[in-house]
Coordinates of C-alpha atoms in Angstrom, one line a residue:
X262 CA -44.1 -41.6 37.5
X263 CA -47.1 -39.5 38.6
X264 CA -44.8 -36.1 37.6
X265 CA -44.8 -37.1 34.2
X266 CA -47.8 -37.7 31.6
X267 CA -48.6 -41.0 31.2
X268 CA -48.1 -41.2 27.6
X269 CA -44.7 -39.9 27.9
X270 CA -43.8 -42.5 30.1
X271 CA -45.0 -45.3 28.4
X272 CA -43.5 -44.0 25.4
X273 CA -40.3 -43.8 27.2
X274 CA -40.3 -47.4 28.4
X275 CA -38.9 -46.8 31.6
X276 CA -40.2 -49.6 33.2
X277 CA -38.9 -51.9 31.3
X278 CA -35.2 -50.6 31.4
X279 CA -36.0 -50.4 35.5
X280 CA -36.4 -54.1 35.1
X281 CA -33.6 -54.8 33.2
X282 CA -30.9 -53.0 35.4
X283 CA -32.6 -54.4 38.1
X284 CA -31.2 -57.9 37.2
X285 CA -28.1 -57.0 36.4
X286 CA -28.2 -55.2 39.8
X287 CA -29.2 -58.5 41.3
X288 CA -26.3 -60.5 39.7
X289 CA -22.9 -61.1 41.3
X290 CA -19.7 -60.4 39.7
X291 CA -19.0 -63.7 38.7
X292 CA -22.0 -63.8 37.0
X293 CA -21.9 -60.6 35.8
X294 CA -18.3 -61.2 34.8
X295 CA -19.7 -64.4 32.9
X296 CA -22.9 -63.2 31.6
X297 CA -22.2 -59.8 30.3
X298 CA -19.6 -57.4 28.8
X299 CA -18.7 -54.1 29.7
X300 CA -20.5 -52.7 26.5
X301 CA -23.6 -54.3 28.1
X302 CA -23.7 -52.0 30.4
X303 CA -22.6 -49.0 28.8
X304 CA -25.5 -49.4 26.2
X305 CA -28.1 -49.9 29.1
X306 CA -27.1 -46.9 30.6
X307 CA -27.3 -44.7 27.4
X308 CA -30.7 -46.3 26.3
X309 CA -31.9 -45.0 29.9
X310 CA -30.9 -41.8 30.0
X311 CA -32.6 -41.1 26.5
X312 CA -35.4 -42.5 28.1
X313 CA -35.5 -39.8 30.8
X314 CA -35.1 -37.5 27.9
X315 CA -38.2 -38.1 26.6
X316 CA -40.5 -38.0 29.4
X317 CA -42.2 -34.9 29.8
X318 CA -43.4 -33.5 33.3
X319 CA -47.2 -33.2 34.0
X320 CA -48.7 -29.9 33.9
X321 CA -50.4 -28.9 37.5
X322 CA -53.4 -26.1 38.1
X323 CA -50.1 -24.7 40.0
X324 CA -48.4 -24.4 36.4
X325 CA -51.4 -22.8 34.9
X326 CA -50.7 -19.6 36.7
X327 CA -47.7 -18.9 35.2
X328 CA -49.5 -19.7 31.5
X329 CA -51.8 -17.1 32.1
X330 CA -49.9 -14.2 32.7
X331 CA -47.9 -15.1 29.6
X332 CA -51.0 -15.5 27.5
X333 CA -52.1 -11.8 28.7
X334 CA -48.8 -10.8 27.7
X335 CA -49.3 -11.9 24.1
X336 CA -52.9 -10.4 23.6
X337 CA -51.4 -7.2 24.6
X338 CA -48.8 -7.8 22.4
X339 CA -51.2 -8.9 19.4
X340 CA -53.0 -5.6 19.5
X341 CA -50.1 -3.5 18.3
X342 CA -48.1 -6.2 16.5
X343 CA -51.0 -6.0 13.9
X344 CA -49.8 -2.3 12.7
X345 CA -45.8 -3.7 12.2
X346 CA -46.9 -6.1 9.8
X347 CA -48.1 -6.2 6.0
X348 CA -51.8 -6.8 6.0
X349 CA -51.7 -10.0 3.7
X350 CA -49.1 -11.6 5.8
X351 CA -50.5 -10.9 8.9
X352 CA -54.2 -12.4 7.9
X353 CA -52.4 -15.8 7.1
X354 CA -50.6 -16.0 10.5
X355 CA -53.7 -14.7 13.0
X356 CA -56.0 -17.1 12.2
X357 CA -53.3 -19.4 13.1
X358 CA -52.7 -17.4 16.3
X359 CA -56.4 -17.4 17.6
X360 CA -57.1 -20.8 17.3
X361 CA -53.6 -21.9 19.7
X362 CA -54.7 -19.0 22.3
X363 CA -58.3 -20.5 22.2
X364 CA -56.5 -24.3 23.2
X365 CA -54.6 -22.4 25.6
X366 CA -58.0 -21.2 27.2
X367 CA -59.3 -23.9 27.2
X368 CA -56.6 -25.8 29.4
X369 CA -56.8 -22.8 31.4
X370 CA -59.9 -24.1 32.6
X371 CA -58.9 -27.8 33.2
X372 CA -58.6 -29.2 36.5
X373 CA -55.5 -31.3 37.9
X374 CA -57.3 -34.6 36.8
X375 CA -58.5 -33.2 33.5
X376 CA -54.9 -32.0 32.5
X377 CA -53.7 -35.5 33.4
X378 CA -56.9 -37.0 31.5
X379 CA -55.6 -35.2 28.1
X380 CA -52.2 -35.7 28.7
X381 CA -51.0 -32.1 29.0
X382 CA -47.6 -31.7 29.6
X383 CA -45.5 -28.3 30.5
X384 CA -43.6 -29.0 27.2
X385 CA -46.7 -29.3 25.2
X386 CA -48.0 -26.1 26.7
X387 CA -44.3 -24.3 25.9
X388 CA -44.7 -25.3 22.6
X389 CA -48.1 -23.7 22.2
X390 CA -46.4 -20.7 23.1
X391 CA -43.0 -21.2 20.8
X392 CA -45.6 -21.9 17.7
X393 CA -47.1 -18.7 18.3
X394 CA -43.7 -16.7 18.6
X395 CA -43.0 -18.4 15.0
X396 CA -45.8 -17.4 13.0
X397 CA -45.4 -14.1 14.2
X398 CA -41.7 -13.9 13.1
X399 CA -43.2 -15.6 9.8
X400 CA -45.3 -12.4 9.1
X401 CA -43.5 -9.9 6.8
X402 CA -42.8 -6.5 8.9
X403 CA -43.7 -3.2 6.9
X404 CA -40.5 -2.1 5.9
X405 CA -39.4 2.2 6.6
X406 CA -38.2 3.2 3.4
X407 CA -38.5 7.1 3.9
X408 CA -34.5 7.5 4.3
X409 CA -34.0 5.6 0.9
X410 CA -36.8 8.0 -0.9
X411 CA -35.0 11.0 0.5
X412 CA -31.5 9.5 -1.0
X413 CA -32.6 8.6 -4.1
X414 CA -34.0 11.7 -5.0
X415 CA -30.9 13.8 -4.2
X416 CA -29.3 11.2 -6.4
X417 CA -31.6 11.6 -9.6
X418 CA -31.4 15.3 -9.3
X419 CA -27.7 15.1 -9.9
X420 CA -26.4 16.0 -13.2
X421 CA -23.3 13.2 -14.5
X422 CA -21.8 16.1 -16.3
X423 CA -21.1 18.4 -13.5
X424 CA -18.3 15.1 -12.3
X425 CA -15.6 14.3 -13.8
X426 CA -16.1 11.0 -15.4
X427 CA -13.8 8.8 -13.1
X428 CA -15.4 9.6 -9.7
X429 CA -19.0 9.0 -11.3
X430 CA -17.7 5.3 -12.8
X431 CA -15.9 4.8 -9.6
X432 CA -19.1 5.6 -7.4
X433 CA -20.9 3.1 -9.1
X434 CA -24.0 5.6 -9.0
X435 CA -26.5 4.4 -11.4
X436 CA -26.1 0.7 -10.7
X437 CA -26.8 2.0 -6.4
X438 CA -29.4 4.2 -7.9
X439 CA -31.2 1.5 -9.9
X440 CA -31.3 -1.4 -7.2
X441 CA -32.8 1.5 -5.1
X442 CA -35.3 2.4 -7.4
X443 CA -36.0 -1.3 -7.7
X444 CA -36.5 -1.5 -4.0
X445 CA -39.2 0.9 -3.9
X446 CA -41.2 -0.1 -7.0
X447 CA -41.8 -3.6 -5.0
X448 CA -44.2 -4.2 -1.8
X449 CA -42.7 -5.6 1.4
X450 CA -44.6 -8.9 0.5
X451 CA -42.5 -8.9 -2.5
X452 CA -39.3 -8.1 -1.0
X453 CA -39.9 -10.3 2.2
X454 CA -40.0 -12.7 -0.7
X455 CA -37.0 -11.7 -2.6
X456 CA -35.3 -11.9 1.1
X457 CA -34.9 -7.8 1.2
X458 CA -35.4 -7.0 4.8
X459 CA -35.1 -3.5 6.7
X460 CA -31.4 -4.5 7.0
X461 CA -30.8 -4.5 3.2
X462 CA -32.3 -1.7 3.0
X463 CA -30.8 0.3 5.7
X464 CA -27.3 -0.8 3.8
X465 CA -28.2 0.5 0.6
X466 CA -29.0 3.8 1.9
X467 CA -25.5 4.1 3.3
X468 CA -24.1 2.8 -0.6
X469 CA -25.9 5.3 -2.1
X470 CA -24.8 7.9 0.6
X471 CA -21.1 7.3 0.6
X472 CA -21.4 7.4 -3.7
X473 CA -22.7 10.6 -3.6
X474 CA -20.2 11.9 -1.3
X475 CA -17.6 10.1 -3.2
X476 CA -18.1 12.5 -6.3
X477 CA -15.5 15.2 -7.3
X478 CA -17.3 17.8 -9.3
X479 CA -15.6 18.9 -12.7
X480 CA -14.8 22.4 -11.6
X481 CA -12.9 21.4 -8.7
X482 CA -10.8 19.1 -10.7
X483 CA -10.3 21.6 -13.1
X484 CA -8.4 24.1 -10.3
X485 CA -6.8 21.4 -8.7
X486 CA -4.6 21.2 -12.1
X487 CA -4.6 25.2 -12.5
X488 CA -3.2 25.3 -9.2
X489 CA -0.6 22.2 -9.9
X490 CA 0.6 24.2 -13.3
X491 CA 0.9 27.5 -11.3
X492 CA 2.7 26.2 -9.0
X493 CA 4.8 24.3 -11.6
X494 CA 5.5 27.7 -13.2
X495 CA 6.5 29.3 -9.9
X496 CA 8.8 26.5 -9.2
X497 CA 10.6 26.8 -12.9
X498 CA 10.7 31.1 -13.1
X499 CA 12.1 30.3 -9.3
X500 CA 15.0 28.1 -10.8
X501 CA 15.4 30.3 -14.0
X502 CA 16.3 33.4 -11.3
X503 CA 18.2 31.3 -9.3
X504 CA 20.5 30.3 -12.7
X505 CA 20.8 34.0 -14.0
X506 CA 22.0 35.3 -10.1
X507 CA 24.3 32.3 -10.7
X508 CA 25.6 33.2 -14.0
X509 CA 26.1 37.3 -12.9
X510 CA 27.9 36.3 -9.7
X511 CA 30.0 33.7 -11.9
X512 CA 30.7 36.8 -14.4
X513 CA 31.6 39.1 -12.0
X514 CA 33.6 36.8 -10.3
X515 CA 35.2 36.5 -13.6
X516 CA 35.7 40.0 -14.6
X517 CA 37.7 40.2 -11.3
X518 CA 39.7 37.8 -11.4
X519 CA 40.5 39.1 -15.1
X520 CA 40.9 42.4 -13.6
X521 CA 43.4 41.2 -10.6
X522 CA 45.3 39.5 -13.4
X523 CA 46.0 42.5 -15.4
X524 CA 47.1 44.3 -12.6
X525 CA 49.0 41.5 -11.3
X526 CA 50.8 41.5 -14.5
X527 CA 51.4 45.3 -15.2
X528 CA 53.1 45.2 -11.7
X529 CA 55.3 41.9 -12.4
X530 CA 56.9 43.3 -16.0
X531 CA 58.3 47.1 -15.2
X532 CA 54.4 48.0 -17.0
X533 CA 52.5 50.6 -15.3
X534 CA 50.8 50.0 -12.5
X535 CA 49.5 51.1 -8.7
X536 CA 52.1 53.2 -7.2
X537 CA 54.3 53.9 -9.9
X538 CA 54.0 56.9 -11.0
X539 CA 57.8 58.1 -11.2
X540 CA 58.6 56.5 -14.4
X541 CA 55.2 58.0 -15.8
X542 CA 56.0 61.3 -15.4
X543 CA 59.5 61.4 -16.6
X544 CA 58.4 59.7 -20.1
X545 CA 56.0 62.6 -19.9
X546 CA 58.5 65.4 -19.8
X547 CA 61.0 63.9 -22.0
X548 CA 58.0 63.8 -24.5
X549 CA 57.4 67.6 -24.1
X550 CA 61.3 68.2 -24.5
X551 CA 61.6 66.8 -27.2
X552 CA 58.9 68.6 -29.0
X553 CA 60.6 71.7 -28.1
X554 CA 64.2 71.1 -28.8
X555 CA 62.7 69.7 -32.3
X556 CA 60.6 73.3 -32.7
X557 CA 63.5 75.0 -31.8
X558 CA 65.9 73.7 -34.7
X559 CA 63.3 74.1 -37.3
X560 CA 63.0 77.8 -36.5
X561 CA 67.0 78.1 -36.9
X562 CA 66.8 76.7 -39.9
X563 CA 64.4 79.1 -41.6
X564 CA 66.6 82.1 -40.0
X565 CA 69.7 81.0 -41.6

């Protein structure tokens, strides 16, 4: 009992469920068995340990050490946490802050007696500590908004007309560029209000980053489909060539297969042809006799 404050353990009525197990301790099984259920029990034994829950453990001049060298730690860290947070927040909060390091001084300098006198408890004095982590973390931090200045004026200074109209819907710049805007008009009081934190913040920068990048500019569009028709008219003057060397191989093909045939025929029907020349040269002379014998006569005639 003397390791826990006294209000704690009053409060806790552990005395009283001491007692009560006690008798039920003290009983035999037959009369246990006849006087009480199993769900007796049971309930006894839960009541009791919320009991011990509740007690808290007596803070010591041997405990105090230990407080000390953590309220030294948060004075130091006081004098620089000032500069991290927005002056109107942080003048609600350290008012706050002073008076629970001036309680913790102030038990500091109890004895063991005194401590036990005003019921201080390690819990209590943990909790001093926890309130002071909270209204800290309650303050509104200043937020660094020089990487979302820089963006948003590379974004104004674009020009919508140098992109082609589907990347710059697409990128959803002015809607990234207005929040952003937006963002920076307000003070971190306001924002902490509105729930923007460095987080948001830091997240729109990328948006607004990866939109701009996202951007195809008009010219570049503009070649892309040059170089798609050029090559489009390389591909079609590549098949028109490729259909006229057809079409001339086809024809000559053609004219000599037309040629073979005359030949072919010529030699097949007693008609001239390769390697006849015998029957070409007699029609020839006959010819020339002819002529003569003919020349001849008439001359006979005109002498007579």
């Amino acid at each position: 009992e003397e390791d826990y404050t006294t209000s704690s353990w009053a409060e806790a009525n552990i005395a009283e469920y001491l007692r009560v197990a006690g008798n039920i301790l003290g009983l035999s099984e037959d009369e246990q068995a006849e006087q009480l259920e199993q769900s007796d029990v049971d309930s006894l034994v839960a009541y009791m340990r919320q009991a011990i829950d509740l007690l808290e453990k007596q803070a010591t001049t041997e405990d105090l050490t230990e407080v000390e060298e953590t309220l030294e730690e948060v004075k130091e860290l006081l004098e620089t946490a000032e500069e991290e947070y927005t002056e109107e927040s942080w003048a609600e909060v350290i008012e706050q802050i002073e008076e629970i390091i001036t309680e913790l001084e102030e038990i500091l300098k109890m004895t063991d007696d005194e401590l036990v006198e005003n019921n201080i408890s390690q819990e209590y004095i943990d909790s001093l500590f926890a309130q002071i982590e909270e209204l800290i973390a309650s303050a509104n931090p200043v937020l660094d908004r020089t990487a979302l200045e820089e963006i948003v004026a590379v974004a104004e200074a674009l020009n919508e007309e140098d992109y082609t109209a589907e990347s710059w819907a697409e990128a959803y710049i002015s809607y990234y560029l207005e929040s952003a805007k937006n963002v920076l008009s307000l003070t971190d009081d306001e924002l902490a209000a509105d729930g923007v934190d460095q987080e948001y913040i830091d997240q729109l920068v990328t948006w607004l980053t990866n939109a701009i990048a996202s951007l195809v500019e008009a010219e570049e569009e503009t070649e892309t489909e040059t170089e798609t028709e050029t090559e489009t008219e390389t591909e079609t003057e590549t098949e028109t060539e490729t259909e006229t060397e057809t079409e001339a191989e086809e024809e000559t093909t053609a004219t000599s297969s037309d040629a073979e045939s005359t030949t072919a025929a010529a030699s097949g029907d007693g008609s001239l042809g390769t390697g006849d020349s015998a029957p070409i040269v007699q029609s020839i002379i006959l010819l020339f006799v002819g002529a003569a014998g003919a020349i001849l006569l008439a001359k006979k005639r005109r002498t007579e």
